[in-house]
CSV table of C-alpha atoms in Angstrom, one decimal:
chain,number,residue,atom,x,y,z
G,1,UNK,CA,-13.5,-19.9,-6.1
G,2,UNK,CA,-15.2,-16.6,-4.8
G,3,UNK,CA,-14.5,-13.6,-7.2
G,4,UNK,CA,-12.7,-11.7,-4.2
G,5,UNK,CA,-10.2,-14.6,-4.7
G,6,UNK,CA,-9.7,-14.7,-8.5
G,7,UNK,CA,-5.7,-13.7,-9.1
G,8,UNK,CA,-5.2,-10.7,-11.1
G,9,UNK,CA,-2.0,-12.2,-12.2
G,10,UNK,CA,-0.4,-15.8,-12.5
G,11,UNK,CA,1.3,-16.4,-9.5
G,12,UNK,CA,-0.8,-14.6,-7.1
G,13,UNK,CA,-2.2,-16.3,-4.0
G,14,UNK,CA,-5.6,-16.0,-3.0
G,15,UNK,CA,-6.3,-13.6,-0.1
G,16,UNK,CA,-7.7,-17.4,1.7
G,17,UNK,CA,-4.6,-18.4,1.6
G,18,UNK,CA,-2.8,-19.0,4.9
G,19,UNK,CA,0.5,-17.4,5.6
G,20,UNK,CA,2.2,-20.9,6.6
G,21,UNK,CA,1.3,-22.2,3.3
G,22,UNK,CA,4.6,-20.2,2.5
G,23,UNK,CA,7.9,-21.1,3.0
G,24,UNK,CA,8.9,-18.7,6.2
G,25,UNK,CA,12.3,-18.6,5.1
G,26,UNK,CA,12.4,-17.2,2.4
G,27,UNK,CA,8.9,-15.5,1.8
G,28,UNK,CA,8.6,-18.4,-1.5
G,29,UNK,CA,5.3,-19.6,-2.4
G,30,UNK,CA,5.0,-23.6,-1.9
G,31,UNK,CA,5.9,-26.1,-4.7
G,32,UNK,CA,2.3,-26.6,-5.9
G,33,UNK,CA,1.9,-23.1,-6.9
G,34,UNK,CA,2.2,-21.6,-10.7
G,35,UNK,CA,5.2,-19.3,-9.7
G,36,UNK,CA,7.4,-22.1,-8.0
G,37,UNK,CA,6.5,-24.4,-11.2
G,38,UNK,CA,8.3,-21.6,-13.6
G,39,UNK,CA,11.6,-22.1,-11.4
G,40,UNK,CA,11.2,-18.5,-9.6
G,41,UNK,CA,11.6,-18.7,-6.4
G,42,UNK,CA,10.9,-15.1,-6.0
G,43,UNK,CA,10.8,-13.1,-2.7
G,44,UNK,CA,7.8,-11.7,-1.7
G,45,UNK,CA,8.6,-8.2,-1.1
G,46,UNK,CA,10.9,-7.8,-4.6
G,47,UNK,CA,9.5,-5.8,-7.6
G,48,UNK,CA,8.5,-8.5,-9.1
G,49,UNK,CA,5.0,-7.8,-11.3
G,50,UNK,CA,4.7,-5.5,-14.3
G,51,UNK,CA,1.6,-2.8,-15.0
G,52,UNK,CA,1.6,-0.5,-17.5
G,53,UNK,CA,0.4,3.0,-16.7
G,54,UNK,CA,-0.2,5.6,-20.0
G,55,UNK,CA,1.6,8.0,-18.1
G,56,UNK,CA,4.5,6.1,-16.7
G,57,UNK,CA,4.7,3.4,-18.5
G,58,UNK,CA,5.9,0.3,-16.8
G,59,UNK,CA,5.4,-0.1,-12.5
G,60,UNK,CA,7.3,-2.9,-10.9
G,61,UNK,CA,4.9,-4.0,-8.2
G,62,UNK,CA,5.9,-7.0,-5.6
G,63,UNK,CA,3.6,-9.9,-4.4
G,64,UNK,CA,2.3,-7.3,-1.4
G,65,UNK,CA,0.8,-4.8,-3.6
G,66,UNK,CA,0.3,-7.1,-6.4
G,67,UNK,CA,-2.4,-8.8,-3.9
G,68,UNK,CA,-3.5,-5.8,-2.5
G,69,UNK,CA,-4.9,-4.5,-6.0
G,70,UNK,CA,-6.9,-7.5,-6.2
G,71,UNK,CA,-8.5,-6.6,-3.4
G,72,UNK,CA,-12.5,-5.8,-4.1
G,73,UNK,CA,-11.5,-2.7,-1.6
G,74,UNK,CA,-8.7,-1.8,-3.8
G,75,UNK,CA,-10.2,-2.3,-7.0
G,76,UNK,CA,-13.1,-0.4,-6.5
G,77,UNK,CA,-10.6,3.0,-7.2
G,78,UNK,CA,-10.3,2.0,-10.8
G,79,UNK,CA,-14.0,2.9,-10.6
G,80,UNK,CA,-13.9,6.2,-9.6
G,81,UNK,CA,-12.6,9.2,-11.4
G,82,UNK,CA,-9.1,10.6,-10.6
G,83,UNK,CA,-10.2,14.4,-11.6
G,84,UNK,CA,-14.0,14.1,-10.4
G,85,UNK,CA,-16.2,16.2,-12.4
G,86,UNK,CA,-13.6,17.3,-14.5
G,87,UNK,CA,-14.5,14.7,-16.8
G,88,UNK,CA,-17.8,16.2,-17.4
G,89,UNK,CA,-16.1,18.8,-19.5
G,90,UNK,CA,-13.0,17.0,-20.0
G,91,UNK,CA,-14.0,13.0,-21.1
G,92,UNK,CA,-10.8,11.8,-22.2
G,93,UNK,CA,-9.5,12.6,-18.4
G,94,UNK,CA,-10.5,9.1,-17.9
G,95,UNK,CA,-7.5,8.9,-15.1
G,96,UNK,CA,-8.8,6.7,-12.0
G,97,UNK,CA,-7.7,6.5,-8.5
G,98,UNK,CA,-6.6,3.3,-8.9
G,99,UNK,CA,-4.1,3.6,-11.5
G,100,UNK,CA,-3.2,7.1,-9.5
G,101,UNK,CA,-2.4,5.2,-6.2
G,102,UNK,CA,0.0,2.4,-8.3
G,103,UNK,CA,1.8,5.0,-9.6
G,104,UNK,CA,2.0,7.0,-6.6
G,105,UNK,CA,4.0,3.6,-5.3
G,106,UNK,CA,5.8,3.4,-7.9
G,107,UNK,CA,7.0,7.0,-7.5
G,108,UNK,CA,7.4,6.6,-3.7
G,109,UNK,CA,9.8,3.4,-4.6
G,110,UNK,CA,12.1,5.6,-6.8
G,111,UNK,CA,12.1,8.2,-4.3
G,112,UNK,CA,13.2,6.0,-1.6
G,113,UNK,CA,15.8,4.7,-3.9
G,114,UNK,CA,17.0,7.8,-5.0
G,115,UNK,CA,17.5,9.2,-1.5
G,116,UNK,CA,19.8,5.9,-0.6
G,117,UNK,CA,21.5,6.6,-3.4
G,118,UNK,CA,22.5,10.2,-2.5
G,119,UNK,CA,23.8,9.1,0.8
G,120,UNK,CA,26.2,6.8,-1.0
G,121,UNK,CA,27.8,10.1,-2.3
G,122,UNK,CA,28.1,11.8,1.0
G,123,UNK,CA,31.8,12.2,2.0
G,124,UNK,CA,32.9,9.0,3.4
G,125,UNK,CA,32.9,11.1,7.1
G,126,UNK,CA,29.3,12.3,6.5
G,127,UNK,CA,28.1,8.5,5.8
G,128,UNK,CA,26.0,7.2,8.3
G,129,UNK,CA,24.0,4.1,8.9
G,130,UNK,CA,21.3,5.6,10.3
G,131,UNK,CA,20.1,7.9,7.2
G,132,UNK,CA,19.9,4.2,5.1
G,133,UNK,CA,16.4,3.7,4.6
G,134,UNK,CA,16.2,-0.2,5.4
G,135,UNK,CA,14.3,-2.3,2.8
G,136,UNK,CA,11.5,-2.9,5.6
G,137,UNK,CA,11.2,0.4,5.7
G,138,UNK,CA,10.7,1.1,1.6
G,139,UNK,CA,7.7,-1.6,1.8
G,140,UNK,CA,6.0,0.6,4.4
G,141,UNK,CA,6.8,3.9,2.6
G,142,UNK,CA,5.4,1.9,-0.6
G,143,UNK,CA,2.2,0.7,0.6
G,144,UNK,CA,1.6,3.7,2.2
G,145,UNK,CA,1.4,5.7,-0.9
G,146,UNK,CA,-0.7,2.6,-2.4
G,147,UNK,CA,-2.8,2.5,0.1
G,148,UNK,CA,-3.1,6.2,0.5
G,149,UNK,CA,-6.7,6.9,-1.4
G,150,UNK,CA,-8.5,3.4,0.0
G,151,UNK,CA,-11.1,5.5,1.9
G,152,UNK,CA,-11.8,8.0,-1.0
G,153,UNK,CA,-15.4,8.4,-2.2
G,154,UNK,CA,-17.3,9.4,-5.7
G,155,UNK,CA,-16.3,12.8,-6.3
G,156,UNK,CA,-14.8,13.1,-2.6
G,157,UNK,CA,-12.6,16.2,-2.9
G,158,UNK,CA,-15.4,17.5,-5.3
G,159,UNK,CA,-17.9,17.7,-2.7
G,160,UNK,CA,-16.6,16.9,1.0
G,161,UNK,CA,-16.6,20.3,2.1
G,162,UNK,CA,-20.2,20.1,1.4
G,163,UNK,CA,-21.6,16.6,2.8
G,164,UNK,CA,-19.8,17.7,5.9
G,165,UNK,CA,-21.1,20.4,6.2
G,166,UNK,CA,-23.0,20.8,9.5
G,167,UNK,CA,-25.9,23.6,10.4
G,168,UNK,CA,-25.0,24.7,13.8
G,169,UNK,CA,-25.2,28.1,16.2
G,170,UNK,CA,-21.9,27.2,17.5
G,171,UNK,CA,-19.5,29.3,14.2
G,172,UNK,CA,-16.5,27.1,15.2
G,173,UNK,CA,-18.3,24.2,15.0
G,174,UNK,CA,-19.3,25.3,11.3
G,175,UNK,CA,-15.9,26.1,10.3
G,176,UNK,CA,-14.5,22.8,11.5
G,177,UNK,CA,-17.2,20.9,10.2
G,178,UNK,CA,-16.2,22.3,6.6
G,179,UNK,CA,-12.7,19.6,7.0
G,180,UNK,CA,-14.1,16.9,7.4
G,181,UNK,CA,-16.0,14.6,10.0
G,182,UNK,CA,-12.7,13.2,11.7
G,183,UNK,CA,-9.8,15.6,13.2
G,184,UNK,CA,-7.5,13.1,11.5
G,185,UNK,CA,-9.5,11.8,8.5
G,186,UNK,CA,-6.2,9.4,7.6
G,187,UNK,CA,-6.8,8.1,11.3
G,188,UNK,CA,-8.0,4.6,11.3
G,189,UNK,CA,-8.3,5.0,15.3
G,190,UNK,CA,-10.6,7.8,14.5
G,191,UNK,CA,-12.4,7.1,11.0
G,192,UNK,CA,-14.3,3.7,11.3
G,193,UNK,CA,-14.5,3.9,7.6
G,194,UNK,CA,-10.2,2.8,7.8
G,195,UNK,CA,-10.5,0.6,10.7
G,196,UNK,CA,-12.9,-1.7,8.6
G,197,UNK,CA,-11.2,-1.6,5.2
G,198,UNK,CA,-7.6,-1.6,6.8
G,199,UNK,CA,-8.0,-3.9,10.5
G,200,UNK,CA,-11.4,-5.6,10.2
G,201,UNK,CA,-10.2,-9.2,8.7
G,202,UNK,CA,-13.8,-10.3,9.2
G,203,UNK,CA,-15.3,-7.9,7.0
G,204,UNK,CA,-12.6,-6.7,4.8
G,205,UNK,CA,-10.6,-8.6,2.3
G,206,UNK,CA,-7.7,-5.7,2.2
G,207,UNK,CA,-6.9,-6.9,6.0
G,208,UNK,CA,-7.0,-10.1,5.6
G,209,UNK,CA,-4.1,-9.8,2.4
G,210,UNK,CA,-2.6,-7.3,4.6
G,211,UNK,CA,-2.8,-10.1,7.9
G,212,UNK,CA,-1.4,-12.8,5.8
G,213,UNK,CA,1.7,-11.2,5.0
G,214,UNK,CA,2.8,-9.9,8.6
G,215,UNK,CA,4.5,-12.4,9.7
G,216,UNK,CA,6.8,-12.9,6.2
G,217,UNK,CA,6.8,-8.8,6.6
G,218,UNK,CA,8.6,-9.2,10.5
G,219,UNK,CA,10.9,-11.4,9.4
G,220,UNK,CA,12.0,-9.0,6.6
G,221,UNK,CA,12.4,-6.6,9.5
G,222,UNK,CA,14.1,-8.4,11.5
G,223,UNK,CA,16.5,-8.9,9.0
G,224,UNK,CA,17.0,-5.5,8.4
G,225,UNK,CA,17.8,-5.0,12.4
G,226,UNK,CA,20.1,-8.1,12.1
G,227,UNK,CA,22.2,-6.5,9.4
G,228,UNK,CA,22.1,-3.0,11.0
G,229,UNK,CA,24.0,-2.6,14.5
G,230,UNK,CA,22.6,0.8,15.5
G,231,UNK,CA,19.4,-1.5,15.1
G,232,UNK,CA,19.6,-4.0,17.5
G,233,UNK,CA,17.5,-2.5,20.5
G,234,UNK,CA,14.5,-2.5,17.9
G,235,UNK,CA,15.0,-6.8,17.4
G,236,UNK,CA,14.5,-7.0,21.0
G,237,UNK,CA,11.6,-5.4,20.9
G,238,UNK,CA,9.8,-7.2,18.1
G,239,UNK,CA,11.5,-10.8,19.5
């Protein structure tokens, strides 16, 4: 087995592993594997994993993020430093990027959940539907925030003002230079360095983890629009 397939927990597919080797259904893994031989037939997009973090403590993670983390695109944050060269002067700051974007998942999780929980006490005439964030919706907001620093660089915020820095006569061209190389540097359209890590399944491990798990990820949607009315015209489109 190739070290970029090597599971960071027990229970965790391979990033090889097709997406029909699951049960469509229900999002199980198949009978052979170690999770389905403890009894847990566990869905794949419910907290379902435990990391410890010194600051938070313990991060429920499901299968989705748990596999994204073994990613070597992923775990190559918990190489680089969360406070750059802070930790020249500061060495305990040993905080990394990694553990930063986990628990920046974590924290958009309770976040999601707290803000369906304050609609629950709206006025029973205030209460609508439509402000429900929908559990398809939470895995987005969730990876997002996990997946949020995957471009960064050594020391990026430290010193991008200065590798971008372009020499020209034209003074706007200097000033916009100073904020980086891409209008949108979040832009995977625009920044080839996100296409590859995030769309590039040839190239990049992350996409392929993040490939495999689209299909189990529409039907979760689809559930969503199936339970939801004011929802329906958005099954139609994804039918």
């Amino acid at each position: 087995m190739a070290s970029d397939q090597l599971p960071l927990y027990e229970g965790a597919p391979t990033p090889s592993q097709p997406a029909d080797a699951r049960d469509r259904g229900t999002g199980a893994p198949p009978a052979s594997s170690p999770a389905s031989t403890t009894g847990a037939s566990r869905d794949l997009f419910e907290d379902s994993f435990t990391y410890f973090d010194d600051i938070h403590g313990a991060i429920k993670l499901n299968r989705l993020e748990g596999d994204v983390i073994q990613t070597p695109e992923f775990r190559r944050l918990f190489h680089l430093a969360q406070l750059g060269l802070v930790t020249l002067v500061y060495p305990t700051a040993s905080h990394t990027r990694g553990m930063h974007s986990i628990a920046a998942c974590h924290w958009a999780g309770k976040l999601v959940d707290c803000l369906n929980q304050n609609t629950q006490r709206l006025p029973s005439q205030f209460r609508f539907p439509r402000i429900q964030i929908t559990r398809a919706e939470r895995v987005l907001i969730r990876l997002a925030a996990l997946l949020h620093d995957i471009s960064q660089g050594p020391l990026s915020h430290d010193v991008e003002r200065k590798t971008h820095y372009v020499y020209h006569g034209s003074t706007c061209i200097r000033i916009k230079s100073q904020y980086g190389l891409y209008e949108k540097h979040d832009d995977y359209q625009a920044n080839p360095v996100l296409y590859i890590l995030l769309m590039d399944t040839k190239r990049s491990v992350l996409a392929r983890v993040l490939r495999e798990y689209s299909r189990s990820f529409v039907d979760l949607l689809l559930g969503d629009v199936n339970s939801a009315p004011h929802l329906n015209g958005c099954g139609q489109l994804l039918v």
